[in-house]
Short mmCIF file of C-alpha atoms in Angstrom, two decimals:
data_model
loop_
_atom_site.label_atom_id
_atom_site.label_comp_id
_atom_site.label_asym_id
_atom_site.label_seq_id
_atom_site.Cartn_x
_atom_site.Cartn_y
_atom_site.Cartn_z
CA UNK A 121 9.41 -17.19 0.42
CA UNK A 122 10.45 -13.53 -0.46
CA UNK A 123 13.16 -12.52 1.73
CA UNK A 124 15.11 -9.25 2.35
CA UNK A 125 18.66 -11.15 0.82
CA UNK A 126 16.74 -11.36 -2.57
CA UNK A 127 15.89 -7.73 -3.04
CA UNK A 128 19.42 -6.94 -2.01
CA UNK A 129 20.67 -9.42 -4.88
CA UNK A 130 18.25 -7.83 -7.36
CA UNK A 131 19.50 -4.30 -6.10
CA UNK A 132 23.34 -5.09 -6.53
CA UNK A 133 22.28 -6.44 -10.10
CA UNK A 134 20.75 -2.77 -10.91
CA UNK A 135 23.53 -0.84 -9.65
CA UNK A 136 26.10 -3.19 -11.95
CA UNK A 137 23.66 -2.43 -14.60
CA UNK A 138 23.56 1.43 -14.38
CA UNK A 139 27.58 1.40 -13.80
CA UNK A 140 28.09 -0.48 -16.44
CA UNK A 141 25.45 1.63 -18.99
CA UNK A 142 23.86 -1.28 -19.91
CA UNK A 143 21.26 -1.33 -22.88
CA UNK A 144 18.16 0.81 -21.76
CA UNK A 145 15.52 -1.72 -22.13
CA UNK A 146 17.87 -4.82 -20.25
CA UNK A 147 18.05 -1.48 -17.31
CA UNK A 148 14.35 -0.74 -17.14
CA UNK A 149 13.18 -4.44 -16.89
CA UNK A 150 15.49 -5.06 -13.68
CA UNK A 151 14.04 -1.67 -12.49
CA UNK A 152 11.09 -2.93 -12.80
CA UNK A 153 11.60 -6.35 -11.06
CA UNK A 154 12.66 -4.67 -7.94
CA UNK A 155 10.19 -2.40 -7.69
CA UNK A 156 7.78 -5.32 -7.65
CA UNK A 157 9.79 -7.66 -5.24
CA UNK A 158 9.61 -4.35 -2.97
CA UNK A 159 6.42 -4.20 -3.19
CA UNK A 160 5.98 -8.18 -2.74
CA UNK A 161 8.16 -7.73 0.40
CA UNK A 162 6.63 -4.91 2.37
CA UNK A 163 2.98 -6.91 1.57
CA UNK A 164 4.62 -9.89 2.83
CA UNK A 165 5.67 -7.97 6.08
CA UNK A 166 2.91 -5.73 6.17
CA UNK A 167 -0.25 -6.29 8.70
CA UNK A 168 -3.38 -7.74 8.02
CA UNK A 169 -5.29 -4.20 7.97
CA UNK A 170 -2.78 -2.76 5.78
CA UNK A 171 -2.73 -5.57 3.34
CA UNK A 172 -6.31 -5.28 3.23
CA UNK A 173 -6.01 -1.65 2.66
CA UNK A 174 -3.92 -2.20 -0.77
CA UNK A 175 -6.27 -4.60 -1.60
CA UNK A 176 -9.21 -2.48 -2.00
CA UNK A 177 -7.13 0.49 -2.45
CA UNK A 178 -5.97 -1.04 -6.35
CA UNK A 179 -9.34 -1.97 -6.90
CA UNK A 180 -10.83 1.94 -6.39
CA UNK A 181 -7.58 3.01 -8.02
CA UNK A 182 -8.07 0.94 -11.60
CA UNK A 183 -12.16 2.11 -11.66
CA UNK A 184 -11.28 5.41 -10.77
CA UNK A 185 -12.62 8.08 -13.26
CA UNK A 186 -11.74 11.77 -13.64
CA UNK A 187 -14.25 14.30 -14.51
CA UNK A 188 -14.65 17.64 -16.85
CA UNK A 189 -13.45 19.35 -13.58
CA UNK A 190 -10.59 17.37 -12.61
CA UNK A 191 -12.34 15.40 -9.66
CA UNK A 192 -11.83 11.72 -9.32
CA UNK A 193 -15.06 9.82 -8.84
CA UNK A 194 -15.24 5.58 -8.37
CA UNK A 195 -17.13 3.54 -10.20
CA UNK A 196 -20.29 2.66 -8.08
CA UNK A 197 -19.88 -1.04 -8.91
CA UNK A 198 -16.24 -0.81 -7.39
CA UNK A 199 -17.17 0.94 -4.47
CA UNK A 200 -19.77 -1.78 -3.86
CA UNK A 201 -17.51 -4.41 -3.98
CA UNK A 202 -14.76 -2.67 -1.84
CA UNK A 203 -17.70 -2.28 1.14
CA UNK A 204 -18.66 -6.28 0.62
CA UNK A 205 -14.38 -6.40 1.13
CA UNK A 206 -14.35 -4.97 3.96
CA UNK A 207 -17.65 -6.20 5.81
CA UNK A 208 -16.56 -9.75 4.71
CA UNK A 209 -13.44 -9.19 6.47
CA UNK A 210 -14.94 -7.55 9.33
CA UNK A 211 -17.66 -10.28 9.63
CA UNK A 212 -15.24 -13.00 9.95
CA UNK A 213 -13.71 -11.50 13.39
CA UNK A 214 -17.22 -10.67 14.58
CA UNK A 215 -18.20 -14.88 14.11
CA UNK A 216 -14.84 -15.75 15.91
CA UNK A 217 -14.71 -13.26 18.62
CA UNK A 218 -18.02 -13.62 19.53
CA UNK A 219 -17.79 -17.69 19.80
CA UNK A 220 -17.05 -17.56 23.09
CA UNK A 221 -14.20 -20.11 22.84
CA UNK A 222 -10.13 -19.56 22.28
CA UNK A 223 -10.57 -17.44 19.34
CA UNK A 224 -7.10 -17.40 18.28
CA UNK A 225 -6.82 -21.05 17.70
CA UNK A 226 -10.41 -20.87 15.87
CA UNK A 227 -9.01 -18.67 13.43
CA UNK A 228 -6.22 -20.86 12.72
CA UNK A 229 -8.62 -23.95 12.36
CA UNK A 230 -10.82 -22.09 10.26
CA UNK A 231 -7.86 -20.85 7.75
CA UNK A 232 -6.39 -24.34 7.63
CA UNK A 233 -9.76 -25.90 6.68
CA UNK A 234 -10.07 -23.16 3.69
CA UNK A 235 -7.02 -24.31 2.23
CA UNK A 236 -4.41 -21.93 3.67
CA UNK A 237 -1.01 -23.33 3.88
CA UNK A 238 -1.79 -26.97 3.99
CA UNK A 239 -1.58 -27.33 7.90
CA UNK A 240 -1.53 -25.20 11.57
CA UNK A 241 2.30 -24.89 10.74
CA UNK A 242 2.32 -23.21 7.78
CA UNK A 243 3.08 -19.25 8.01
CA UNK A 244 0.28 -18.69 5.02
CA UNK A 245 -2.43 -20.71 7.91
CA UNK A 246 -1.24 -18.13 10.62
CA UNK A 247 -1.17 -14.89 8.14
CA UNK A 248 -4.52 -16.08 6.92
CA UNK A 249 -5.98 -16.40 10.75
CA UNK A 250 -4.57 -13.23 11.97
CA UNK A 251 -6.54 -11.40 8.76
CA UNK A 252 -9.69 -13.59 10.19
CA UNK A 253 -9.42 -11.12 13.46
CA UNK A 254 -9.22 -8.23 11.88
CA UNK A 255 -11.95 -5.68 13.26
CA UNK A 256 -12.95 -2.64 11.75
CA UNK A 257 -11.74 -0.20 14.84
CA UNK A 258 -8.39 -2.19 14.14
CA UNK A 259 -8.71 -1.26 10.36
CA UNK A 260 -9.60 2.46 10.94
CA UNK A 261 -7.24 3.23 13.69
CA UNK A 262 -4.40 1.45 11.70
CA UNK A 263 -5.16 3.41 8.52
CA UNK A 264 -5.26 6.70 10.39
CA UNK A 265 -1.85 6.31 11.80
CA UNK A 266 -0.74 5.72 8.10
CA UNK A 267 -2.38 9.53 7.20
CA UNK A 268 -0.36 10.25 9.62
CA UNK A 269 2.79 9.14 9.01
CA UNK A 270 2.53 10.28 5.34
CA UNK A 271 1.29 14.07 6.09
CA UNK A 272 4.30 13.94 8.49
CA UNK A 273 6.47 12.87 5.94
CA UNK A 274 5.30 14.94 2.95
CA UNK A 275 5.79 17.94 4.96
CA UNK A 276 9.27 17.46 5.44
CA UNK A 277 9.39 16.85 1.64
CA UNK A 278 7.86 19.95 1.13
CA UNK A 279 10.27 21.68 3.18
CA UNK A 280 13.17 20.32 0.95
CA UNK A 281 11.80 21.41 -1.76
CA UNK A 282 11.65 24.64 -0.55
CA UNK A 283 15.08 24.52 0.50
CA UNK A 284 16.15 23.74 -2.79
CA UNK A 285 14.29 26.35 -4.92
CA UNK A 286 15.82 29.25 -1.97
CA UNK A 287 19.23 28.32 -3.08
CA UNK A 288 18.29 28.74 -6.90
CA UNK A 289 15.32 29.40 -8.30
CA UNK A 290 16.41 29.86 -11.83
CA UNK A 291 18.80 26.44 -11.54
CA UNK A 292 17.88 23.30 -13.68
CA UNK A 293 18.18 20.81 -10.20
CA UNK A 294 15.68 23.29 -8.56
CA UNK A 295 13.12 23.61 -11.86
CA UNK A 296 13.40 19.95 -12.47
CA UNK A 297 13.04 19.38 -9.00
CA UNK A 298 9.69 21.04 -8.87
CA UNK A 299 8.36 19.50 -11.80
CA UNK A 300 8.78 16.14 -10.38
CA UNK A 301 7.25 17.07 -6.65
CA UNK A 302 4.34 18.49 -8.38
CA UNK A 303 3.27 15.01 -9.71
CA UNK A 304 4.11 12.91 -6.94
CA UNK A 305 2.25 15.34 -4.69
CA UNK A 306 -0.96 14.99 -6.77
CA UNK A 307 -0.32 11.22 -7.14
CA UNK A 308 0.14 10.90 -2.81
CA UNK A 309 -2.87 13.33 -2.67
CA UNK A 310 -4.85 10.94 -4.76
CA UNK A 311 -3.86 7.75 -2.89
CA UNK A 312 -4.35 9.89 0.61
CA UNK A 313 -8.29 10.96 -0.95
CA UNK A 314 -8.82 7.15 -1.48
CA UNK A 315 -7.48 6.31 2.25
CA UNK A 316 -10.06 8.44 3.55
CA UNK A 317 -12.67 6.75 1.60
CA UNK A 318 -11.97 3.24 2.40
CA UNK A 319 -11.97 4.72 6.26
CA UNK A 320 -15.36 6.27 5.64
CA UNK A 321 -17.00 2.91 3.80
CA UNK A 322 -15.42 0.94 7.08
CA UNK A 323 -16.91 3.27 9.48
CA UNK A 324 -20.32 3.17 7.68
CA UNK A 325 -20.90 -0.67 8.20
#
């Protein structure tokens, strides 16, 4: 299992590389490696509604379509399939909560007789029944606080960058500064737009 000691390792290894100006290539594969054990890790740790969020989030990203105009638009096929996502997920709490019975250990039954983990023991059986529960007021009100957090966030970015360009304007760090905050801002705008959609698809079921 992906642990928080591996990324470290893999982290130490990039830093040796960049001190010791290894060959570009040999640099941006380890670069790359982290980044995806990162990722890996915060999906591991992550909750059920938010890995089902980045689920359907990479499918509307990769049929995601840009107009004469500039606005995005999702393929309808894509969008279909994110709202069967999300009502299959949905449906599965609505069958376990309303059994009438200890939920909790149906969940766990039902995700060790798909396959998950081998046995009620296994941490892939309990991650699997804990995304079994998962209820669409649980989604929405999870991936609200996570608009949250990020607006609170990119506003205190925004205020650094205006910081920066105050105490040069005309400087290289402050020009190449901006540069870079304009395209993450439109990338976190676009992620932040497809958010809001998912929310609005979950509401609608």
């Amino acid at each position: 299992r992906l642990t928080e000691t591996l990324v470290a390792v893999c982290q130490d290894r990039v830093e040796l590389a960049r001190e010791q100006e290894e060959d570009e290539e040999v640099l941006e594969s380890l670069e790359n490696v982290l980044l995806r054990l990162k990722y890996e890790l915060q999906r591991d740790q992550a909750t059920p509604a938010l890995r089902l969020l980045d689920d359907v989030m990479r499918v509307l990203a990769e049929n995601e379509r840009v107009g004469r105009h500039g606005a995005a638009s999702v393929e309808p096929a894509a969008l279909n399939y994110v709202r069967s996502e999300l009502a299959r997920a949905f449906g599965s709490a609505d069958v376990l909560t309303s059994s009438g019975h200890d939920y909790e250990t149906d969940a766990l039954t039902y995700a060790v007789t798909l396959g998950y983990g081998g046995g009620a023991t296994n941490g892939a059986a309990h991650d699997a029944a804990d995304s079994f529960l998962l209820t669409r007021e649980e989604f929405v009100a999870e991936c609200e606080t996570l608009l949250r957090d990020v607006g609170m966030r990119d506003l205190e970015a925004h205020r650094e960058a205006e910081e920066l360009e105050e105490l040069s304007p005309y400087s290289s760090r402050a020009s190449s500064g901006s540069r870079i905050s304009d395209a993450d801002w439109a990338e976190r705008k676009a992620a932040v737009d497809r958010v809001r959609l998912v929310m609005d698809l979950a509401r609608s079921l």
